[in-house]
C-alpha cells in the first residue's frame, strides 16, 4: 500500500516552490534572467522522469543570491514539499570541510604535510600492500609497501586506502567488509579510534603515492584532528568551522528540533535485478549496516569523509570562504597562501587514477577535498580555470568559479542513483545563463 501511494504521488505534476530574486539584480550580476529558466526546465524534467523526488538549487554571483529555488518533495509519502532550507545528507562533500580543519591545524604547526602517518598513529607503521586474495577462505597475502603513508597522501587520496563500498575495488571491498571496516557515513556502535586502529591492520591497494584511490582517508584525518586538537571531531568542527562560517544547519547528528527538516532518501525500485523507473524511500541499511536515518541518530562514529548533513545556504558560506581567500565576513579563518596550496593540483603526471570510482580525463585534485579545473583539463567543460568543487554519493553537487565570482549548488537525495549526471546538467544550465 505504501508503495502504491508513493507511486501515485510521484505521478502528480511536480511542485516548485521558490524564493524570488529581482530580475534587475540578476541582470546586474551578469546572468540572463530569461536563460535561468533552463535550470527550472532541467530539474522539472528530472522530476517528471522520476529520476529525483525533489531538489534545492542555489546560485550566488559576486556574493549575492541570484537564484534560490526548491522543487518537488522532501518526503513523498507525507506530501511534504521541498523548502530551500531543507537539510540533506551531503556524504563526500563532508571531505572538504574536514580538510579545511586539517589545514587550520597545519597552520598551527601540529604536523607537516609529509610527516609519516605513523608519527601520530603508530599502528600504521610498516604498511603492507595486497598481493593475492583467496575469495573462498577470505585470506590474503601482502608485501611491504615502498614507503609509509604521509599526511599529504591522506589529503590527496594517494595512500592506498580504499573504501568498502560498491564504487571501490571489489577485492578491497570484501577484505574491508569482512574485517568490519566502516564505509564512512556513521556507525552507532564504534568510535573513530576503534575503527581507524582496525583500518591500520588492512592491506593497502597499492604503494603510497603511486595512484589516486578514493577511500577512507578523510575519516582517518578526522581521527587525526581529534589527536592534534585534543577535541572530539564534532566539537572541533563546530567551534572552528561551522560557527565562524554561520553554518547553522550543518551537523554530524541533527538536534531533535531540526529532525523534521531532513530530506528523505530515495532509491530506484529493483525488480528481477533491473532498476525500474520508480522511486521508493530507502528503509534498508546503507553500505556497512548504516541506517539511512543516520543524521537523526546519535552515533559514536564521526565520519569526516561522509558523515555530515547540511543545506545549500550553509555550503555556500563554506565556498565563500575560498572565494574570499580565507576570509568570511571580514574575519580571517585561514591564510591566503594556505587556500592557494589547497587549491593547487597535487597529482603529478606519474600518479595514476584508479578505475573505481571512475574520474574524468586528466583528473586534478588538491589538498582541500576538491576536484580542480586547470589548464590540463579545461577543455572538458565550461568551468573557468581555477574552479573547484565536489559532490556527494546521495546526489548532491557544488562548485565555485573564482573568475566568475560564482557559487552553485544543487542538492537532491538519492541512493546509488543512475542519474548522478544531473550535476553536470545543472552546470550546463548555469553557465549558459552567464552573459558577461
CSV table of C-alpha atoms in Angstrom, one decimal, residues 29-431:
chain,number,residue,atom,x,y,z
A,29,UNK,CA,25.3,40.3,-11.8
A,30,UNK,CA,26.0,39.1,-15.3
A,31,UNK,CA,23.2,36.5,-15.6
A,32,UNK,CA,20.4,36.4,-18.2
A,33,UNK,CA,17.1,36.1,-16.3
A,34,UNK,CA,15.4,34.6,-19.4
A,35,UNK,CA,18.0,31.9,-19.6
A,36,UNK,CA,18.0,31.0,-15.9
A,37,UNK,CA,14.6,29.4,-16.7
A,38,UNK,CA,16.6,26.5,-18.3
A,39,UNK,CA,17.6,25.4,-14.8
A,40,UNK,CA,13.9,25.1,-13.8
A,41,UNK,CA,13.2,23.2,-17.0
A,42,UNK,CA,16.1,20.8,-16.4
A,43,UNK,CA,15.0,20.0,-12.9
A,44,UNK,CA,11.4,19.6,-13.9
A,45,UNK,CA,12.5,17.1,-16.5
A,46,UNK,CA,14.3,15.1,-13.8
A,47,UNK,CA,11.1,15.2,-11.6
A,48,UNK,CA,8.8,14.2,-14.5
A,49,UNK,CA,11.1,11.3,-15.3
A,50,UNK,CA,11.1,10.2,-11.6
A,51,UNK,CA,14.9,10.5,-11.5
A,52,UNK,CA,14.6,12.6,-8.3
A,53,UNK,CA,11.9,13.2,-5.8
A,54,UNK,CA,12.9,16.8,-5.1
A,55,UNK,CA,15.8,19.3,-5.1
A,56,UNK,CA,17.0,22.6,-3.9
A,57,UNK,CA,19.3,24.9,-6.1
A,58,UNK,CA,21.2,27.9,-5.1
A,59,UNK,CA,23.4,30.3,-7.1
A,60,UNK,CA,25.5,33.2,-5.8
A,61,UNK,CA,27.2,35.7,-8.1
A,62,UNK,CA,29.7,38.1,-6.5
A,63,UNK,CA,28.4,37.2,-3.1
A,64,UNK,CA,24.8,37.8,-3.8
A,65,UNK,CA,22.0,35.3,-4.2
A,66,UNK,CA,20.7,35.3,-7.8
A,67,UNK,CA,18.8,32.1,-7.8
A,68,UNK,CA,17.3,30.1,-5.0
A,69,UNK,CA,14.5,27.5,-5.5
A,70,UNK,CA,13.1,24.3,-4.2
A,71,UNK,CA,11.4,21.7,-6.3
A,72,UNK,CA,9.3,18.6,-5.7
A,73,UNK,CA,9.1,16.7,-2.4
A,74,UNK,CA,11.2,16.4,0.7
A,75,UNK,CA,9.1,13.4,1.6
A,76,UNK,CA,6.9,11.9,-1.0
A,77,UNK,CA,4.7,9.7,1.3
A,78,UNK,CA,3.6,12.5,3.5
A,79,UNK,CA,3.4,15.0,0.6
A,80,UNK,CA,5.9,17.4,2.4
A,81,UNK,CA,7.1,19.8,-0.3
A,82,UNK,CA,10.8,20.7,-0.6
A,83,UNK,CA,11.9,24.0,1.0
A,84,UNK,CA,15.1,26.0,0.3
A,85,UNK,CA,16.3,25.5,3.9
A,86,UNK,CA,15.8,21.7,4.0
A,87,UNK,CA,18.7,19.6,5.2
A,88,UNK,CA,20.5,16.9,3.1
A,89,UNK,CA,23.0,14.2,3.7
A,90,UNK,CA,26.0,15.6,1.9
A,91,UNK,CA,28.2,12.5,2.1
A,92,UNK,CA,31.6,13.1,0.4
A,93,UNK,CA,31.1,16.9,0.4
A,94,UNK,CA,32.0,16.4,4.1
A,95,UNK,CA,35.6,15.8,2.9
A,96,UNK,CA,36.2,19.4,2.0
A,97,UNK,CA,35.0,20.6,5.4
A,98,UNK,CA,37.2,18.2,7.3
A,99,UNK,CA,40.2,19.0,5.0
A,100,UNK,CA,39.8,22.7,6.0
A,101,UNK,CA,40.0,21.7,9.6
A,102,UNK,CA,43.2,19.7,8.9
A,103,UNK,CA,44.9,22.6,7.2
A,104,UNK,CA,43.9,25.0,10.0
A,105,UNK,CA,45.9,22.7,12.3
A,106,UNK,CA,48.8,22.6,9.8
A,107,UNK,CA,49.0,26.4,10.0
A,108,UNK,CA,49.3,26.0,13.8
A,109,UNK,CA,52.3,23.7,13.4
A,110,UNK,CA,50.6,20.5,14.6
A,111,UNK,CA,52.1,18.5,11.7
A,112,UNK,CA,53.9,18.8,8.4
A,113,UNK,CA,52.3,17.6,5.2
A,114,UNK,CA,55.0,15.0,4.5
A,115,UNK,CA,55.1,13.6,8.1
A,116,UNK,CA,54.6,9.9,8.2
A,117,UNK,CA,51.1,8.9,9.5
A,118,UNK,CA,52.7,6.5,12.0
A,119,UNK,CA,54.2,9.5,13.8
A,120,UNK,CA,50.7,10.2,15.1
A,121,UNK,CA,49.1,6.8,14.8
A,122,UNK,CA,51.8,4.2,15.4
A,123,UNK,CA,49.6,1.3,14.2
A,124,UNK,CA,50.2,2.5,10.6
A,125,UNK,CA,53.9,1.8,10.8
A,126,UNK,CA,55.2,-0.6,8.2
A,127,UNK,CA,52.1,-0.9,6.0
A,128,UNK,CA,51.6,-3.9,3.6
A,129,UNK,CA,50.3,-3.9,0.0
A,130,UNK,CA,47.8,-6.5,-1.2
A,131,UNK,CA,49.4,-9.3,-3.3
A,132,UNK,CA,46.8,-12.0,-3.5
A,133,UNK,CA,43.3,-12.8,-2.2
A,134,UNK,CA,41.5,-16.1,-1.7
A,135,UNK,CA,37.8,-15.4,-2.0
A,136,UNK,CA,36.7,-18.8,-0.6
A,137,UNK,CA,38.8,-18.5,2.6
A,138,UNK,CA,38.8,-14.8,2.9
A,139,UNK,CA,42.5,-14.7,3.3
A,140,UNK,CA,45.2,-12.6,1.6
A,141,UNK,CA,48.9,-12.1,1.3
A,142,UNK,CA,50.8,-8.8,1.3
A,143,UNK,CA,54.3,-7.4,0.6
A,144,UNK,CA,55.9,-4.4,2.4
A,145,UNK,CA,54.9,-1.0,1.0
A,146,UNK,CA,57.6,1.0,-0.7
A,147,UNK,CA,57.2,3.7,1.9
A,148,UNK,CA,55.0,4.9,4.7
A,149,UNK,CA,51.7,6.8,4.2
A,150,UNK,CA,52.1,10.6,4.7
A,151,UNK,CA,49.6,13.2,5.8
A,152,UNK,CA,49.7,14.6,2.2
A,153,UNK,CA,48.8,11.1,0.9
A,154,UNK,CA,45.6,11.2,3.0
A,155,UNK,CA,44.6,14.7,1.9
A,156,UNK,CA,45.0,13.8,-1.8
A,157,UNK,CA,43.8,10.2,-1.6
A,158,UNK,CA,47.1,8.6,-2.6
A,159,UNK,CA,47.6,6.5,0.5
A,160,UNK,CA,46.4,3.2,-1.0
A,161,UNK,CA,43.5,3.1,1.5
A,162,UNK,CA,40.2,2.2,-0.3
A,163,UNK,CA,36.5,2.2,0.6
A,164,UNK,CA,34.4,-0.9,1.5
A,165,UNK,CA,31.7,0.2,-1.0
A,166,UNK,CA,30.2,-0.6,-4.4
A,167,UNK,CA,32.3,2.0,-6.2
A,168,UNK,CA,35.6,0.6,-4.9
A,169,UNK,CA,37.8,-2.3,-6.0
A,170,UNK,CA,35.7,-5.4,-5.3
A,171,UNK,CA,38.6,-7.3,-3.6
A,172,UNK,CA,39.4,-4.4,-1.2
A,173,UNK,CA,35.7,-4.1,-0.6
A,174,UNK,CA,35.4,-7.7,0.5
A,175,UNK,CA,38.5,-7.5,2.7
A,176,UNK,CA,37.4,-4.4,4.5
A,177,UNK,CA,33.8,-5.5,4.9
A,178,UNK,CA,34.8,-8.9,6.3
A,179,UNK,CA,37.0,-7.2,8.9
A,180,UNK,CA,34.3,-4.7,9.9
A,181,UNK,CA,36.0,-1.6,8.5
A,182,UNK,CA,33.3,1.0,8.1
A,183,UNK,CA,32.2,2.6,4.8
A,184,UNK,CA,32.2,6.0,6.5
A,185,UNK,CA,29.0,8.0,7.0
A,186,UNK,CA,28.3,6.9,10.5
A,187,UNK,CA,28.3,3.8,12.7
A,188,UNK,CA,26.5,3.8,16.0
A,189,UNK,CA,28.5,1.2,18.0
A,190,UNK,CA,32.1,2.2,17.4
A,191,UNK,CA,34.4,5.2,17.7
A,192,UNK,CA,36.9,6.7,15.2
A,193,UNK,CA,39.8,5.4,17.3
A,194,UNK,CA,38.5,1.8,17.2
A,195,UNK,CA,37.8,1.8,13.5
A,196,UNK,CA,41.0,3.6,12.5
A,197,UNK,CA,43.1,1.2,14.5
A,198,UNK,CA,41.3,-1.6,12.7
A,199,UNK,CA,41.9,0.1,9.3
A,200,UNK,CA,45.7,0.1,10.2
A,201,UNK,CA,45.6,-3.7,10.0
A,202,UNK,CA,44.2,-3.8,6.5
A,203,UNK,CA,46.4,-4.1,3.3
A,204,UNK,CA,46.8,-1.2,1.0
A,205,UNK,CA,45.5,-1.4,-2.5
A,206,UNK,CA,48.8,0.0,-3.8
A,207,UNK,CA,52.0,1.7,-2.6
A,208,UNK,CA,51.5,5.2,-1.1
A,209,UNK,CA,51.9,8.0,-3.7
A,210,UNK,CA,51.5,6.0,-6.9
A,211,UNK,CA,47.8,6.4,-7.5
A,212,UNK,CA,44.7,8.3,-6.6
A,213,UNK,CA,42.3,5.9,-4.9
A,214,UNK,CA,39.2,7.2,-3.3
A,215,UNK,CA,39.0,5.9,0.2
A,216,UNK,CA,38.6,6.4,4.0
A,217,UNK,CA,41.5,8.9,4.0
A,218,UNK,CA,39.4,11.8,5.3
A,219,UNK,CA,37.8,9.6,8.1
A,220,UNK,CA,41.4,9.0,9.2
A,221,UNK,CA,42.2,12.7,9.0
A,222,UNK,CA,39.1,13.3,11.2
A,223,UNK,CA,40.7,11.0,13.8
A,224,UNK,CA,44.0,12.9,13.5
A,225,UNK,CA,42.1,16.2,14.1
A,226,UNK,CA,40.9,14.7,17.4
A,227,UNK,CA,44.6,13.8,18.2
A,228,UNK,CA,46.0,17.1,17.2
A,229,UNK,CA,43.3,19.3,18.7
A,230,UNK,CA,42.5,17.3,21.8
A,231,UNK,CA,38.8,17.7,21.0
A,232,UNK,CA,36.1,15.4,19.6
A,233,UNK,CA,35.7,15.9,15.9
A,234,UNK,CA,32.2,17.3,16.1
A,235,UNK,CA,33.2,19.8,18.8
A,236,UNK,CA,36.3,21.0,16.7
A,237,UNK,CA,34.2,21.4,13.6
A,238,UNK,CA,31.5,23.3,15.3
A,239,UNK,CA,33.9,25.7,17.0
A,240,UNK,CA,36.4,26.2,14.2
A,241,UNK,CA,34.3,26.0,11.1
A,242,UNK,CA,30.5,25.8,11.4
A,243,UNK,CA,30.0,28.6,13.9
A,244,UNK,CA,32.5,31.1,12.3
A,245,UNK,CA,31.0,30.4,8.9
A,246,UNK,CA,27.5,30.7,10.2
A,247,UNK,CA,26.7,27.2,9.0
A,248,UNK,CA,23.8,26.9,11.5
A,249,UNK,CA,22.3,23.7,9.9
A,250,UNK,CA,25.4,21.6,9.5
A,251,UNK,CA,25.9,18.6,11.8
A,252,UNK,CA,27.1,15.1,12.2
A,253,UNK,CA,23.9,14.4,14.2
A,254,UNK,CA,20.9,16.7,13.9
A,255,UNK,CA,19.4,18.2,17.0
A,256,UNK,CA,15.8,17.0,17.6
A,257,UNK,CA,14.3,20.3,16.7
A,258,UNK,CA,15.7,20.0,13.2
A,259,UNK,CA,14.8,16.4,12.5
A,260,UNK,CA,11.7,17.4,10.6
A,261,UNK,CA,13.8,19.3,8.0
A,262,UNK,CA,15.9,16.3,6.9
A,263,UNK,CA,15.0,15.3,3.4
A,264,UNK,CA,14.1,11.6,2.9
A,265,UNK,CA,16.5,9.4,0.9
A,266,UNK,CA,15.2,7.6,-2.1
A,267,UNK,CA,16.3,4.8,-4.5
A,268,UNK,CA,15.2,3.1,-7.7
A,269,UNK,CA,12.8,0.2,-7.4
A,270,UNK,CA,14.7,-3.1,-8.2
A,271,UNK,CA,12.7,-6.0,-9.7
A,272,UNK,CA,14.4,-9.1,-11.1
A,273,UNK,CA,17.8,-7.4,-10.9
A,274,UNK,CA,16.5,-4.5,-13.0
A,275,UNK,CA,16.1,-0.9,-11.9
A,276,UNK,CA,12.7,0.4,-12.8
A,277,UNK,CA,11.5,4.0,-13.3
A,278,UNK,CA,10.0,4.2,-9.8
A,279,UNK,CA,11.4,5.7,-6.6
A,280,UNK,CA,10.9,4.3,-3.1
A,281,UNK,CA,12.2,5.6,0.2
A,282,UNK,CA,15.3,3.8,1.5
A,283,UNK,CA,14.5,1.7,4.5
A,284,UNK,CA,17.3,-0.9,4.4
A,285,UNK,CA,20.8,-0.4,5.8
A,286,UNK,CA,23.3,1.6,3.7
A,287,UNK,CA,26.7,0.1,3.0
A,288,UNK,CA,28.1,-1.4,6.2
A,289,UNK,CA,24.8,-1.6,8.1
A,290,UNK,CA,24.4,2.2,8.3
A,291,UNK,CA,20.8,3.3,8.9
A,292,UNK,CA,19.5,5.7,6.2
A,293,UNK,CA,18.2,7.8,9.1
A,294,UNK,CA,21.7,8.2,10.5
A,295,UNK,CA,21.6,12.1,10.8
A,296,UNK,CA,18.8,11.7,13.4
A,297,UNK,CA,20.7,9.0,15.3
A,298,UNK,CA,23.3,9.8,18.0
A,299,UNK,CA,26.0,7.6,16.6
A,300,UNK,CA,29.5,7.5,18.1
A,301,UNK,CA,31.4,7.2,14.8
A,302,UNK,CA,32.0,10.7,13.4
A,303,UNK,CA,32.8,10.3,9.7
A,304,UNK,CA,34.8,13.3,8.5
A,305,UNK,CA,34.7,11.8,5.0
A,306,UNK,CA,30.9,11.3,4.6
A,307,UNK,CA,29.0,11.9,7.8
A,308,UNK,CA,27.7,15.5,7.6
A,309,UNK,CA,24.3,16.9,6.8
A,310,UNK,CA,23.9,20.4,5.6
A,311,UNK,CA,21.9,22.9,3.5
A,312,UNK,CA,22.8,24.7,0.2
A,313,UNK,CA,22.9,28.0,2.1
A,314,UNK,CA,25.4,26.7,4.6
A,315,UNK,CA,27.6,25.2,1.9
A,316,UNK,CA,27.5,28.5,0.0
A,317,UNK,CA,29.1,30.1,3.1
A,318,UNK,CA,31.8,27.5,3.0
A,319,UNK,CA,32.6,28.1,-0.6
A,320,UNK,CA,32.5,31.9,0.0
A,321,UNK,CA,35.5,31.4,2.4
A,322,UNK,CA,37.5,30.1,-0.5
A,323,UNK,CA,36.5,32.8,-3.0
A,324,UNK,CA,37.5,35.4,-0.4
A,325,UNK,CA,40.9,33.6,0.1
A,326,UNK,CA,40.3,32.6,3.7
A,327,UNK,CA,38.1,35.5,4.9
A,328,UNK,CA,34.4,35.3,5.8
A,329,UNK,CA,32.5,38.5,6.6
A,330,UNK,CA,35.7,40.4,7.4
A,331,UNK,CA,37.2,37.7,9.7
A,332,UNK,CA,40.2,35.6,8.5
A,333,UNK,CA,39.9,31.9,9.4
A,334,UNK,CA,42.8,30.6,7.3
A,335,UNK,CA,45.7,32.1,5.4
A,336,UNK,CA,45.5,33.2,1.8
A,337,UNK,CA,48.6,31.1,0.9
A,338,UNK,CA,47.1,28.1,2.6
A,339,UNK,CA,43.9,28.4,0.5
A,340,UNK,CA,46.2,28.6,-2.6
A,341,UNK,CA,48.0,25.5,-1.6
A,342,UNK,CA,44.8,23.6,-1.0
A,343,UNK,CA,43.5,24.5,-4.5
A,344,UNK,CA,46.8,23.5,-6.3
A,345,UNK,CA,46.9,20.2,-8.1
A,346,UNK,CA,48.6,17.5,-6.0
A,347,UNK,CA,48.5,14.7,-8.6
A,348,UNK,CA,51.6,14.7,-10.8
A,349,UNK,CA,51.8,13.1,-14.2
A,350,UNK,CA,53.3,10.0,-12.5
A,351,UNK,CA,50.3,9.5,-10.3
A,352,UNK,CA,47.7,7.0,-11.8
A,353,UNK,CA,44.0,7.4,-11.3
A,354,UNK,CA,42.3,4.2,-10.0
A,355,UNK,CA,39.5,3.0,-12.2
A,356,UNK,CA,37.0,2.7,-9.3
A,357,UNK,CA,35.3,5.0,-9.0
A,358,UNK,CA,35.9,6.4,-12.5
A,359,UNK,CA,37.1,10.0,-12.7
A,360,UNK,CA,37.2,12.5,-15.6
A,361,UNK,CA,40.0,12.6,-18.2
A,362,UNK,CA,43.1,14.5,-16.8
A,363,UNK,CA,41.6,14.5,-13.3
A,364,UNK,CA,43.2,17.1,-11.0
A,365,UNK,CA,42.8,17.1,-7.2
A,366,UNK,CA,44.2,19.4,-4.4
A,367,UNK,CA,44.5,19.2,-0.7
A,368,UNK,CA,41.1,20.7,0.1
A,369,UNK,CA,38.8,17.9,-0.9
A,370,UNK,CA,38.0,19.4,-4.3
A,371,UNK,CA,38.5,18.4,-8.0
A,372,UNK,CA,40.2,21.2,-9.8
A,373,UNK,CA,39.8,22.9,-13.2
A,374,UNK,CA,43.3,23.6,-14.6
A,375,UNK,CA,45.0,24.3,-17.9
A,376,UNK,CA,45.3,20.5,-18.2
A,377,UNK,CA,41.6,19.7,-18.2
A,378,UNK,CA,39.9,23.0,-19.1
A,379,UNK,CA,38.7,21.6,-22.5
A,380,UNK,CA,36.2,19.3,-20.7
A,381,UNK,CA,33.6,21.8,-19.5
A,382,UNK,CA,32.6,25.5,-19.3
A,383,UNK,CA,34.2,25.9,-15.9
A,384,UNK,CA,36.8,28.6,-15.7
A,385,UNK,CA,40.4,27.7,-14.9
A,386,UNK,CA,40.7,27.8,-11.1
A,387,UNK,CA,37.2,26.4,-10.4
A,388,UNK,CA,36.8,23.7,-7.8
A,389,UNK,CA,34.1,21.5,-6.4
A,390,UNK,CA,32.9,18.1,-5.4
A,391,UNK,CA,29.8,16.1,-5.0
A,392,UNK,CA,28.3,13.6,-2.5
A,393,UNK,CA,27.1,10.0,-3.1
A,394,UNK,CA,23.5,10.9,-2.3
A,395,UNK,CA,23.4,13.1,-5.4
A,396,UNK,CA,24.5,16.5,-4.0
A,397,UNK,CA,26.6,18.8,-6.1
A,398,UNK,CA,28.5,22.1,-5.7
A,399,UNK,CA,31.3,24.2,-7.1
A,400,UNK,CA,32.8,27.6,-7.1
A,401,UNK,CA,34.3,29.6,-10.0
A,402,UNK,CA,36.6,32.4,-8.8
A,403,UNK,CA,36.8,34.0,-12.2
A,404,UNK,CA,33.0,34.4,-12.5
A,405,UNK,CA,32.6,35.1,-8.8
A,406,UNK,CA,30.1,32.1,-8.9
A,407,UNK,CA,29.0,29.6,-6.4
A,408,UNK,CA,26.4,27.0,-7.5
A,409,UNK,CA,24.8,24.2,-5.5
A,410,UNK,CA,22.2,21.5,-6.4
A,411,UNK,CA,21.1,19.1,-3.7
A,412,UNK,CA,18.9,16.0,-4.3
A,413,UNK,CA,18.7,12.9,-2.2
A,414,UNK,CA,19.1,9.5,-4.0
A,415,UNK,CA,21.0,6.4,-3.0
A,416,UNK,CA,23.1,4.8,-5.8
A,417,UNK,CA,21.4,7.0,-8.4
A,418,UNK,CA,21.9,6.1,-12.0
A,419,UNK,CA,21.2,9.8,-12.7
A,420,UNK,CA,24.3,11.4,-11.0
A,421,UNK,CA,24.9,13.3,-14.2
A,422,UNK,CA,22.2,15.8,-13.0
A,423,UNK,CA,25.2,17.7,-11.5
A,424,UNK,CA,26.7,18.1,-15.0
A,425,UNK,CA,23.3,19.1,-16.5
A,426,UNK,CA,23.0,21.7,-13.7
A,427,UNK,CA,26.4,23.0,-14.6
A,428,UNK,CA,25.5,23.4,-18.2
A,429,UNK,CA,22.3,25.2,-17.3
A,430,UNK,CA,24.1,27.6,-15.1
A,431,UNK,CA,26.9,28.5,-17.5
